[in-house]
Tab-separated table of N, CA and C in Angstrom:
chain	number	residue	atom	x	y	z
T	1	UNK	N	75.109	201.306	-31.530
T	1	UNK	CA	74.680	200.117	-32.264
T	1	UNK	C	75.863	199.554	-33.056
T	2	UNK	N	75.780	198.383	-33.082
T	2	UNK	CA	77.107	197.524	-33.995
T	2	UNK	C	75.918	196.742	-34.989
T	3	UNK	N	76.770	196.827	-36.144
T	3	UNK	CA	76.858	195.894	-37.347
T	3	UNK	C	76.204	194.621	-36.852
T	4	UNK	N	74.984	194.308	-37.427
T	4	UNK	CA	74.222	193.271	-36.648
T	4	UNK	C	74.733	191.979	-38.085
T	5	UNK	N	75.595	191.654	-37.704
T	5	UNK	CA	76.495	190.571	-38.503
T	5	UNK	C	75.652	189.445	-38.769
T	6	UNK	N	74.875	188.962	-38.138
T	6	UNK	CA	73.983	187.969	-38.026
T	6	UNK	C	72.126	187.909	-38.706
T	7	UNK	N	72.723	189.474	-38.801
T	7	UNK	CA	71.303	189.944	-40.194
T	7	UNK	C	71.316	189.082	-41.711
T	8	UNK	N	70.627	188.522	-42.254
T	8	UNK	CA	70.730	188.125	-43.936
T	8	UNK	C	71.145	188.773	-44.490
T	9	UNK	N	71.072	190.307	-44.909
T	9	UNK	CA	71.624	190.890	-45.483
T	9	UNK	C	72.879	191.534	-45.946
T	10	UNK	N	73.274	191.623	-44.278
T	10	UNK	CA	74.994	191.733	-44.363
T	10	UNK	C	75.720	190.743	-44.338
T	11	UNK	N	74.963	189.302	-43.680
T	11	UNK	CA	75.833	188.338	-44.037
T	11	UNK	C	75.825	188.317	-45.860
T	12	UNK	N	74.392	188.704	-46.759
T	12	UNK	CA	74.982	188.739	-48.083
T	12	UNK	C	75.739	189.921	-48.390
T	13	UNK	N	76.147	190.570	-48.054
T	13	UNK	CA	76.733	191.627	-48.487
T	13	UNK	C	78.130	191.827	-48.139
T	14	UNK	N	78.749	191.107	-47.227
T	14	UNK	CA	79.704	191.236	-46.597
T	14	UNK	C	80.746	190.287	-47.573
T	15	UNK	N	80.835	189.178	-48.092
T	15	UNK	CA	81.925	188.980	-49.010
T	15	UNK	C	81.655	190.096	-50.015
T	16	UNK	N	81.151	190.480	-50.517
T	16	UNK	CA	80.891	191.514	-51.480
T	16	UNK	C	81.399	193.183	-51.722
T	17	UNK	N	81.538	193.353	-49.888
T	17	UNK	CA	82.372	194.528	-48.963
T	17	UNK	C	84.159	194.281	-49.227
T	18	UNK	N	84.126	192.766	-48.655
T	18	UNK	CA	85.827	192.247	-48.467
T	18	UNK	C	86.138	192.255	-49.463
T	19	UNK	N	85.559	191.643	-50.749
T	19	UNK	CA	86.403	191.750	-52.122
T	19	UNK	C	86.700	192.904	-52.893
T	20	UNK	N	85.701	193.757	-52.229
T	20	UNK	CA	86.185	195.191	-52.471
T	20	UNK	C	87.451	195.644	-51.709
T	21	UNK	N	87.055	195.329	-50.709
T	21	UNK	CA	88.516	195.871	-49.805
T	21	UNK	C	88.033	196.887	-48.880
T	22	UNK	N	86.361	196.994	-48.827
T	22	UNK	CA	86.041	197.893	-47.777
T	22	UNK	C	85.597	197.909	-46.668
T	23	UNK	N	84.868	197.882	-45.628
T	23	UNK	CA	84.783	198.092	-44.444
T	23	UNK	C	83.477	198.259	-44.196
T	24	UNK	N	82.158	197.547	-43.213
T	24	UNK	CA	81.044	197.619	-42.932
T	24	UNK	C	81.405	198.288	-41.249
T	25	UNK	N	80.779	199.043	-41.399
T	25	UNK	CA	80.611	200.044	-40.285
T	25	UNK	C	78.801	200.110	-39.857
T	26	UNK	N	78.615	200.460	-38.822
T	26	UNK	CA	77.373	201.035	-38.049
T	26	UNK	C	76.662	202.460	-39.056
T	27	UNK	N	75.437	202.344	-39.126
T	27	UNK	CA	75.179	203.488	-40.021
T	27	UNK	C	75.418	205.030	-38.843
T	28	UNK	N	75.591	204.897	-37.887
T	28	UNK	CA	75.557	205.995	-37.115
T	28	UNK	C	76.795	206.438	-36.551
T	29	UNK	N	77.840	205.874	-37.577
T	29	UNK	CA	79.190	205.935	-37.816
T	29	UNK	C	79.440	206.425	-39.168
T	30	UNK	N	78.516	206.878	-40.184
T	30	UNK	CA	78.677	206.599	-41.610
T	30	UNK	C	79.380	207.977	-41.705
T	31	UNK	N	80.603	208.335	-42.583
T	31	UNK	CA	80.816	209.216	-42.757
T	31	UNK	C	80.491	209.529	-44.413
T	32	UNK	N	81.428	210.931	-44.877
T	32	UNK	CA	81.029	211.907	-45.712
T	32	UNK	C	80.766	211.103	-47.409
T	33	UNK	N	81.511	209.773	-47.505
T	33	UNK	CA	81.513	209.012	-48.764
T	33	UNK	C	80.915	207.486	-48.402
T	34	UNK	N	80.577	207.065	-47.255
T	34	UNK	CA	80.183	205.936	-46.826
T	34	UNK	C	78.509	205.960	-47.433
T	35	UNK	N	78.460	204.812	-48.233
T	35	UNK	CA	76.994	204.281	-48.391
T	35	UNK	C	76.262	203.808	-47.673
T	36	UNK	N	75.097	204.430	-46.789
T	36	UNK	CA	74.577	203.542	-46.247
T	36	UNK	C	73.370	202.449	-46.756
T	37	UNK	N	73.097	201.616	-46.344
T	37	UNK	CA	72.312	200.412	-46.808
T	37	UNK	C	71.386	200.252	-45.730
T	38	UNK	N	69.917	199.912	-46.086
T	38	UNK	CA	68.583	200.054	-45.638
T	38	UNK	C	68.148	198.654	-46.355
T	39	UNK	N	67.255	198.149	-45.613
T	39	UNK	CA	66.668	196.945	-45.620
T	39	UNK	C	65.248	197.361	-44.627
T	40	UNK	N	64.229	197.120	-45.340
T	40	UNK	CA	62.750	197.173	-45.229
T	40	UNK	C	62.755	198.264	-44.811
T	41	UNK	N	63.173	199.643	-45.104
T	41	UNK	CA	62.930	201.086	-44.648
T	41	UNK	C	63.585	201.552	-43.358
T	42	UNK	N	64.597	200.483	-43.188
T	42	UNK	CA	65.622	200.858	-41.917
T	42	UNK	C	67.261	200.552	-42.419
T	43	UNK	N	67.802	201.752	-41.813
T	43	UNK	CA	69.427	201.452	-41.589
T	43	UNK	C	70.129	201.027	-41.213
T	44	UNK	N	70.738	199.968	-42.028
T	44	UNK	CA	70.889	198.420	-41.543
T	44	UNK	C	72.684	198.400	-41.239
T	45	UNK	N	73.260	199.085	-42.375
T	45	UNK	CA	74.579	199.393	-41.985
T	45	UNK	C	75.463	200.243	-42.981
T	46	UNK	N	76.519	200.228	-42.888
T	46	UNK	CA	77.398	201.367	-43.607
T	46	UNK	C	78.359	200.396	-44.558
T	47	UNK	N	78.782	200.969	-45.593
T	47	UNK	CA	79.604	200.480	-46.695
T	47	UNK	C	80.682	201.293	-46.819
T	48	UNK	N	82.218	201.587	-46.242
T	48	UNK	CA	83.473	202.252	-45.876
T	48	UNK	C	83.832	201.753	-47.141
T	49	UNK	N	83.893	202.674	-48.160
T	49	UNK	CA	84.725	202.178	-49.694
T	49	UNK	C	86.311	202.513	-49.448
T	50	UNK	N	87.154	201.673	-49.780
T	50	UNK	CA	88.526	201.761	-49.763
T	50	UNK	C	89.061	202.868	-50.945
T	51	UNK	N	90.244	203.478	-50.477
T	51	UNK	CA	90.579	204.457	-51.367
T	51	UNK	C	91.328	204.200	-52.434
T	52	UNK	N	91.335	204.336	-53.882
T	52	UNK	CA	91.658	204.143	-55.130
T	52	UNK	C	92.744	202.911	-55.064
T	53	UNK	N	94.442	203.764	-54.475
T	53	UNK	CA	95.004	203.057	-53.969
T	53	UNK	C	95.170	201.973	-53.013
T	54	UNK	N	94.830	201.890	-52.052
T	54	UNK	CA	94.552	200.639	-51.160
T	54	UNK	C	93.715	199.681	-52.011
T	55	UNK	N	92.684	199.836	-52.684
T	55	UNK	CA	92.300	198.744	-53.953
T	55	UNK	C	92.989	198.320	-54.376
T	56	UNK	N	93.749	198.753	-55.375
T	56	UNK	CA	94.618	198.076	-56.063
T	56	UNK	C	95.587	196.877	-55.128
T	57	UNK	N	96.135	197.730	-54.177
T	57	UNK	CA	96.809	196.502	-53.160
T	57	UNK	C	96.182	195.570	-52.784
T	58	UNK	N	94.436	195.670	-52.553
T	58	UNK	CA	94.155	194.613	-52.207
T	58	UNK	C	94.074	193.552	-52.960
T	59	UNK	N	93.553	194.140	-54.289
T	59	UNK	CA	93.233	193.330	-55.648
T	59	UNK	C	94.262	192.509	-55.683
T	60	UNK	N	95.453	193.392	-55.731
T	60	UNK	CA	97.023	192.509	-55.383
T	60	UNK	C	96.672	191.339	-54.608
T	61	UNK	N	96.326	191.792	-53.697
T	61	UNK	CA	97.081	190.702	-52.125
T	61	UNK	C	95.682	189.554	-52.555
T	62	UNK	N	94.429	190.138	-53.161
T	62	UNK	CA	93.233	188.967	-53.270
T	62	UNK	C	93.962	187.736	-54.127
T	63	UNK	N	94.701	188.144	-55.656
T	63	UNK	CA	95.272	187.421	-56.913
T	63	UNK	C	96.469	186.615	-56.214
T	64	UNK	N	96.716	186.841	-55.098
T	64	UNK	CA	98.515	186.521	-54.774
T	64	UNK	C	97.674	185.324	-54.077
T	65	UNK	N	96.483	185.842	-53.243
T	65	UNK	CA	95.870	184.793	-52.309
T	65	UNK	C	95.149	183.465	-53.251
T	66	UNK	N	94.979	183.751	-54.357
T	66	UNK	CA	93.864	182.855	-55.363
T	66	UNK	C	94.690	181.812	-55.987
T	67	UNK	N	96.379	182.558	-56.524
T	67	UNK	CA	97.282	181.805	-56.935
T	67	UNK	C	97.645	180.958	-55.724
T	68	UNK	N	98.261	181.393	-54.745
T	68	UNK	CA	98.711	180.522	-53.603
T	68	UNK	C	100.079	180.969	-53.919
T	69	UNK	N	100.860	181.369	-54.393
T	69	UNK	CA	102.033	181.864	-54.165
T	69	UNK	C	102.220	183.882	-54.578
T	70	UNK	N	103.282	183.941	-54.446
T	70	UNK	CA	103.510	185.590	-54.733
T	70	UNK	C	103.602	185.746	-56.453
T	71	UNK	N	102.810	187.146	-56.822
T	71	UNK	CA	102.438	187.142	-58.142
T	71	UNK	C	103.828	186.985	-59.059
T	72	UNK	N	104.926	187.212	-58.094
T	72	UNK	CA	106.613	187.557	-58.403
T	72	UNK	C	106.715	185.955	-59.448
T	73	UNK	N	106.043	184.964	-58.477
T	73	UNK	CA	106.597	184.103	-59.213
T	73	UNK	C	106.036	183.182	-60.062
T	74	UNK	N	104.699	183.364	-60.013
T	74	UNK	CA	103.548	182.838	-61.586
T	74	UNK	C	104.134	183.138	-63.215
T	75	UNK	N	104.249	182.245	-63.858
T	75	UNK	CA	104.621	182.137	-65.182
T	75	UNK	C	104.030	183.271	-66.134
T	76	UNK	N	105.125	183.493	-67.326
T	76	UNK	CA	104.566	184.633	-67.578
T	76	UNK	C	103.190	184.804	-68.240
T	77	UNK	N	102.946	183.581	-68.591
T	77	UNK	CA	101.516	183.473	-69.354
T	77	UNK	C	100.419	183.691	-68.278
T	78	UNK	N	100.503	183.523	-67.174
T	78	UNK	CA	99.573	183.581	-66.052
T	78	UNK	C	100.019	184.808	-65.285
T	79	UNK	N	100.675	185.645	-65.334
T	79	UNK	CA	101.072	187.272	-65.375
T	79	UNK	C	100.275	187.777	-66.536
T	80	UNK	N	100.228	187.491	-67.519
T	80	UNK	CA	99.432	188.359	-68.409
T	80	UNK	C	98.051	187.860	-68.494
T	81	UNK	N	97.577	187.076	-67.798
T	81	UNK	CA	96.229	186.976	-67.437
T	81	UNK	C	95.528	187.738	-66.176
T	82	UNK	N	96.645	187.943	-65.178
T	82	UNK	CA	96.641	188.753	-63.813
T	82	UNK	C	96.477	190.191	-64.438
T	83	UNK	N	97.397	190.842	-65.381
T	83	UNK	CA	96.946	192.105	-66.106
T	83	UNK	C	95.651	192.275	-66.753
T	84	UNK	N	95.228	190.920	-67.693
T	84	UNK	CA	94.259	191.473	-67.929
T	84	UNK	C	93.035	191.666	-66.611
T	85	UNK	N	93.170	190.807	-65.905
T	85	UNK	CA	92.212	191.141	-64.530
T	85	UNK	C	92.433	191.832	-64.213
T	86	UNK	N	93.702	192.899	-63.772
T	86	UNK	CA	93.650	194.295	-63.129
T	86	UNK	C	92.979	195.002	-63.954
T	87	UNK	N	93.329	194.965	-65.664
T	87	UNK	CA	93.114	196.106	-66.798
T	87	UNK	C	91.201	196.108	-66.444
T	88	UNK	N	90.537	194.946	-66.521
T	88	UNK	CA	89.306	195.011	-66.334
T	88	UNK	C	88.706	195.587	-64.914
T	89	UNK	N	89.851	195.686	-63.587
T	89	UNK	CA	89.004	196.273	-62.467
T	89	UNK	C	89.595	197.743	-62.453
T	90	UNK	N	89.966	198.254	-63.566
T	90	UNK	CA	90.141	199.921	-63.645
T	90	UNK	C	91.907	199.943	-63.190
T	91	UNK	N	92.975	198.989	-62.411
T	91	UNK	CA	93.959	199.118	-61.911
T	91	UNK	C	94.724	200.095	-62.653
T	92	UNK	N	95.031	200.566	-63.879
T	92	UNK	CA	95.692	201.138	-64.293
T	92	UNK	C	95.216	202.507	-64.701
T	93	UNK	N	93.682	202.914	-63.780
T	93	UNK	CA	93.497	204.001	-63.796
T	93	UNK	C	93.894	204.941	-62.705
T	94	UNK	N	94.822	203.712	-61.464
T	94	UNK	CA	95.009	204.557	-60.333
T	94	UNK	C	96.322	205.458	-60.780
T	95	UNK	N	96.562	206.577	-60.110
T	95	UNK	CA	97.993	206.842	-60.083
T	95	UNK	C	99.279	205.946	-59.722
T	96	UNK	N	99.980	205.389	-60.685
T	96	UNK	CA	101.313	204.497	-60.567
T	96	UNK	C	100.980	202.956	-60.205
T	97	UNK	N	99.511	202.722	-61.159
T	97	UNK	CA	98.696	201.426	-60.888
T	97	UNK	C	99.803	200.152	-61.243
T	98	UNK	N	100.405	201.262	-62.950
T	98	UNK	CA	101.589	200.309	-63.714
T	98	UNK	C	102.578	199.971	-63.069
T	99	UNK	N	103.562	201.017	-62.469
T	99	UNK	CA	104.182	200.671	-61.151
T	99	UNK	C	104.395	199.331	-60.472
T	100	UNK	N	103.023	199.910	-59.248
T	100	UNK	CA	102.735	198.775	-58.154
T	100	UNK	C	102.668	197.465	-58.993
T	101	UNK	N	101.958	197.504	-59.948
T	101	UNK	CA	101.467	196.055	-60.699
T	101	UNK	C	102.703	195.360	-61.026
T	102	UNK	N	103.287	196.514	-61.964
T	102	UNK	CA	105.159	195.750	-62.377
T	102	UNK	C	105.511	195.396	-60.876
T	103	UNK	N	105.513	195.792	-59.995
T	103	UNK	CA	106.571	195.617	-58.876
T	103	UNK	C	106.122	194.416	-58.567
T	104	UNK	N	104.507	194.261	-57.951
T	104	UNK	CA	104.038	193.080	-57.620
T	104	UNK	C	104.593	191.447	-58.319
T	105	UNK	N	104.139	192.183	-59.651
T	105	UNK	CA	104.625	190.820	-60.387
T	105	UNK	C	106.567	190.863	-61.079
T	106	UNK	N	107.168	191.594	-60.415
T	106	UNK	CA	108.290	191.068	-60.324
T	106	UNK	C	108.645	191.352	-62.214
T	107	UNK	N	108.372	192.354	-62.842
T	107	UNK	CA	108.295	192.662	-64.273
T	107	UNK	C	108.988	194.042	-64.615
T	108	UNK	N	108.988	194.473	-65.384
T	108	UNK	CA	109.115	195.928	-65.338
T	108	UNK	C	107.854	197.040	-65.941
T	109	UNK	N	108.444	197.891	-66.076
T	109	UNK	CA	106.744	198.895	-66.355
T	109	UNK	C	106.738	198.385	-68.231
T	110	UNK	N	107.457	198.569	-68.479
T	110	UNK	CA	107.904	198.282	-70.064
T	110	UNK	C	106.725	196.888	-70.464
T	111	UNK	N	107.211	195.843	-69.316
T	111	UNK	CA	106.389	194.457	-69.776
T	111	UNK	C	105.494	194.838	-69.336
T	112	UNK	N	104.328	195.524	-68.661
T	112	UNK	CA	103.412	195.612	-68.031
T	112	UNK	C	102.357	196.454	-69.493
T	113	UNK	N	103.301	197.136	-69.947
T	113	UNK	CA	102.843	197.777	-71.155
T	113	UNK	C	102.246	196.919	-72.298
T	114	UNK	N	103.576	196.027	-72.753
T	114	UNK	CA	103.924	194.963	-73.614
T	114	UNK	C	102.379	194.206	-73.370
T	115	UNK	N	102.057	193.941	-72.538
T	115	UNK	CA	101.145	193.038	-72.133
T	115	UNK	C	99.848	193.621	-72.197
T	116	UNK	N	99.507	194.677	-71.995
T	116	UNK	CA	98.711	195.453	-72.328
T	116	UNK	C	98.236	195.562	-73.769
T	117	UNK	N	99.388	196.386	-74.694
T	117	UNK	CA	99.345	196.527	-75.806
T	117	UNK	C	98.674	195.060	-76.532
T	118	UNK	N	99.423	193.907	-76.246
T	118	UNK	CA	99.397	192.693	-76.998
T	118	UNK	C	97.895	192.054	-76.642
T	119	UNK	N	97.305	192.826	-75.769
T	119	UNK	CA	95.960	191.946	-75.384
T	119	UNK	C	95.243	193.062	-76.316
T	120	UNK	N	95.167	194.468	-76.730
T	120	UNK	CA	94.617	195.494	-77.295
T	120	UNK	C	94.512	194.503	-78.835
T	121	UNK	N	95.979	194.304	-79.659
T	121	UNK	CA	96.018	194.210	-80.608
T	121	UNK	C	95.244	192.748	-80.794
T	122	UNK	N	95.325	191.823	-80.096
T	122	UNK	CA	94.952	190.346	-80.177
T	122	UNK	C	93.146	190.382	-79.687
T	123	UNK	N	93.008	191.061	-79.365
T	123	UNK	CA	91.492	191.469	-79.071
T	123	UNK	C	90.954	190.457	-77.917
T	124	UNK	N	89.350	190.707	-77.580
T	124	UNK	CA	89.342	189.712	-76.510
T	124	UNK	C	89.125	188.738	-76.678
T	125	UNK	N	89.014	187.193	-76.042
T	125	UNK	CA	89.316	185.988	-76.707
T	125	UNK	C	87.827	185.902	-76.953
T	126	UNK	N	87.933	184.542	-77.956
T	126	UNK	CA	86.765	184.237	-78.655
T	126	UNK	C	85.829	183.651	-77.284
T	127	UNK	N	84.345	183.752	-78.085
T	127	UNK	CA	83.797	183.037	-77.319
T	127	UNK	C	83.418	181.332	-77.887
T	128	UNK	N	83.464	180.143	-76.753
T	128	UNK	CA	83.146	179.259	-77.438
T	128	UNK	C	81.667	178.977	-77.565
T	129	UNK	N	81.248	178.067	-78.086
T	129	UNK	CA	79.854	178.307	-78.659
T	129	UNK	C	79.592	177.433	-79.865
């Protein structure tokens, strides 16, 4: 059986898979960490979660795709808005998240910190209202 793509459900579920960065598979393919997903008391398909690392790259490659150019070369005020979006999807809980992130955006680990710290101390922005 294949991924019945043309079901409602995985068509809703499927941007929801990609922005994760993971992979819809056949449930009779599902392996040892794969979620499977059921719709009206049947197994409709599999949810392949991407591994810690490969997230983060994708998260990368999603932000590089949203800007339209490489994160290397977005201003620095719009680099420290890209951090705080990684800081909120866990990125700097992977191993050498700070790293990849400095590298991506063309920074060093030092500013990656800097930027961090300065969003801690400045708190999160107001709400308007």
């Amino acid at each position: 059986m294949t991924v019945p793509a043309d079901h409602p459900f995985v068509a809703a579920v499927t941007p929801l898979v990609a922005a994760m960065g993971g992979e819809l598979v056949p449930p009779e393919a599902a392996e040892g960490d794969d979620v499977v997903l059921s719709w009206e008391g049947r197994e409709l398909v599999a949810v392949r979660l991407p591994h810690l690392a490969d997230s983060l790259d994708h998260m990368l490659a999603e932000l590089e795709r949203r800007h339209g150019v490489p994160l290397a070369q977005l201003d620095r005020r719009t680099k420290q808005q890209v951090v705080r979006v990684l800081e909120t999807r866990g990125a700097f809980s992977v191993r050498h998240g700070v790293e990849t992130v400095a590298g991506a955006l063309g920074v060093s680990r030092f500013t990656i910190y800097n930027y961090l710290n300065r969003e801690a101390r400045q708190g999160p922005p107001a709400a308007d209202g």
